[in-house]
Tab-separated table of C-alpha atoms in Angstrom:
chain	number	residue	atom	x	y	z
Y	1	UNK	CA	65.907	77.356	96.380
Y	2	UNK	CA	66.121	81.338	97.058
Y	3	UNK	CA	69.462	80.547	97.697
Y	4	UNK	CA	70.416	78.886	94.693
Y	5	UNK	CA	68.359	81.631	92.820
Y	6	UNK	CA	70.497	84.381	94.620
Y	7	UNK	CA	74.328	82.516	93.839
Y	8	UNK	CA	73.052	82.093	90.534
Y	9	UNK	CA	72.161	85.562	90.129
Y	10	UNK	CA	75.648	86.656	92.000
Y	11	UNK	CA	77.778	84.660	89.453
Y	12	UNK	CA	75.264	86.546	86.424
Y	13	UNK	CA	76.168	89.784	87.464
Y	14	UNK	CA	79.813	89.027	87.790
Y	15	UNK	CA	80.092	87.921	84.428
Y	16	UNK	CA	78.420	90.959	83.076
Y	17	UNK	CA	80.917	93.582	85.015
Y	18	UNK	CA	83.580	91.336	83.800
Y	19	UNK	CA	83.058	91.411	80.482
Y	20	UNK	CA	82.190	95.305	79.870
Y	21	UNK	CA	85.674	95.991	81.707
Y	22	UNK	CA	87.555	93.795	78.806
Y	23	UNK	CA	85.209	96.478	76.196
Y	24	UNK	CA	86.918	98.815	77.290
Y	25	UNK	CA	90.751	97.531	76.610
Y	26	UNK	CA	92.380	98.758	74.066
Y	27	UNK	CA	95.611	97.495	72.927
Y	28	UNK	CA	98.050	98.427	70.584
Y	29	UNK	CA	101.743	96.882	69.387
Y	30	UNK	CA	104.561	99.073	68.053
Y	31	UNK	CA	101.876	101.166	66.913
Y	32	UNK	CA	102.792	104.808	65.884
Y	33	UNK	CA	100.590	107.225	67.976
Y	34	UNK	CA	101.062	111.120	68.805
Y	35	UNK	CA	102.734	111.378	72.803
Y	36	UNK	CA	102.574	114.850	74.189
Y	37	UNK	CA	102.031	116.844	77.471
Y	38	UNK	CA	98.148	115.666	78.424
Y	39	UNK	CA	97.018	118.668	79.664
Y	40	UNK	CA	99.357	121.369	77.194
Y	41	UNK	CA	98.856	119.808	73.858
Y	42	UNK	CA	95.635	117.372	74.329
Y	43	UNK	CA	93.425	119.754	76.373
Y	44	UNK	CA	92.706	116.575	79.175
Y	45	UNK	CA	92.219	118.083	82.357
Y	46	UNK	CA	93.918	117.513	85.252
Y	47	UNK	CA	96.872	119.868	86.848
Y	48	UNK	CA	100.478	119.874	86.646
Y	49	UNK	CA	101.940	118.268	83.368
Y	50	UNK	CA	101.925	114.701	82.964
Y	51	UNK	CA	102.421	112.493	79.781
Y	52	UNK	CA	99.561	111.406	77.604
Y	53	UNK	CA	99.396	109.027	74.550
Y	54	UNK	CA	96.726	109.290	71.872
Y	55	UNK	CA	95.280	105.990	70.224
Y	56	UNK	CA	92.562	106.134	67.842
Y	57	UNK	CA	91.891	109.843	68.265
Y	58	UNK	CA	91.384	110.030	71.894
Y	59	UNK	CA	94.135	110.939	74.195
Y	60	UNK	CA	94.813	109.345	77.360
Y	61	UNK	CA	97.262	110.043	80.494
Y	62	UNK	CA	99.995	107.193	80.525
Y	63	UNK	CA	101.293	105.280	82.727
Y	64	UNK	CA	105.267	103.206	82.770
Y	65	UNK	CA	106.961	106.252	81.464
Y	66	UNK	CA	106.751	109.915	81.961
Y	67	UNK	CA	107.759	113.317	80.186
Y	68	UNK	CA	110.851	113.183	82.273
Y	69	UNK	CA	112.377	110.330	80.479
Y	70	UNK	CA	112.022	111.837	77.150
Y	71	UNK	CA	114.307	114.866	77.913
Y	72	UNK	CA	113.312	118.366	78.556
Y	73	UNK	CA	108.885	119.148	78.619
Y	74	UNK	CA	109.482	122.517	78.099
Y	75	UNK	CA	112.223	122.524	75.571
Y	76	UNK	CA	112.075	123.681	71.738
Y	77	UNK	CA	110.592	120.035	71.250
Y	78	UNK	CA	109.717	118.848	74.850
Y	79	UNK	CA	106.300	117.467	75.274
Y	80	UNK	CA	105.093	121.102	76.830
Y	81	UNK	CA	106.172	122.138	73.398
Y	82	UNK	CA	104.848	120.463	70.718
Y	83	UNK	CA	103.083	116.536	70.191
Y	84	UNK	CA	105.726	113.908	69.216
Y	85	UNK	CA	105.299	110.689	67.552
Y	86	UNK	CA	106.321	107.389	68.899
Y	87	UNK	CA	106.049	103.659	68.562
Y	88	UNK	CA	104.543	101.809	71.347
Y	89	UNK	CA	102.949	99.248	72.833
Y	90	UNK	CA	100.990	98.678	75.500
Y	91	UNK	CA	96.922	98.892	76.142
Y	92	UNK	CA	94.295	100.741	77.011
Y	93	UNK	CA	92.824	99.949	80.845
Y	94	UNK	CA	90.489	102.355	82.995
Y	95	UNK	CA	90.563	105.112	81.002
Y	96	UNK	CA	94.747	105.596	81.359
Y	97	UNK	CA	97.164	104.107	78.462
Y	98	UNK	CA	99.458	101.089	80.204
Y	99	UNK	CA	102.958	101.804	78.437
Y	100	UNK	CA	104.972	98.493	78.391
Y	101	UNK	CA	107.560	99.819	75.524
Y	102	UNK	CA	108.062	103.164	74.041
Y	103	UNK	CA	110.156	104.416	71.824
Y	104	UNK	CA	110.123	108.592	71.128
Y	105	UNK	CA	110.497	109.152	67.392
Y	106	UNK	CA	113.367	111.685	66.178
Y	107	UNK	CA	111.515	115.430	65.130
Y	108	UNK	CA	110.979	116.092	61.394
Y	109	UNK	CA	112.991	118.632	60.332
């Protein structure tokens, strides 16, 4: 019986980590969000410059693309530079943005 109690208790708390890790997703399709150098432009902390994509008012590092692909980060409109727009989609798992497409928006004039 205090084994059955214990499995069944086991299988409780699974369900409960489970389901406050799928809270936490966020996801988004061909949204149009703000993409910019995390720590130059979004104040996250961290060191060294590494791209960051903010959904819903809160910015978040990214991962599946970086500033590199998206030309110079410290050009006139690099990431370093200035926050960019962009339409993506992807989602929003342990606290870092999972980029699956992204496409970098041309710079008002």
């Amino acid at each position: 019986m205090k084994k059955a109690i214990f499995v069944l208790f086991l299988l409780f708390s699974a369900a409960i980590v489970s389901q406050a890790g799928e809270e936490n997703t966020v996801e988004v399709k061909d949204e149009i969000v703000e993409v910019s150098c995390g720590q130059c432009q979004f104040g996250l902390e961290g060191s060294g410059c590494s791209l960051a994509v903010k959904v819903n008012g809160t910015a978040y590092y990214a991962d599946g693309s970086s500033m590199d692909d998206h030309g110079d980060a410290h050009g006139v409109d690099g990431m370093c530079s200035t926050i960019r727009k962009a339409k993506v989609t992807g989602s929003v798992k342990k606290d870092r943005f999972q980029i699956a497409d992204i496409e970098l928006l041309d710079t008002e004039e």
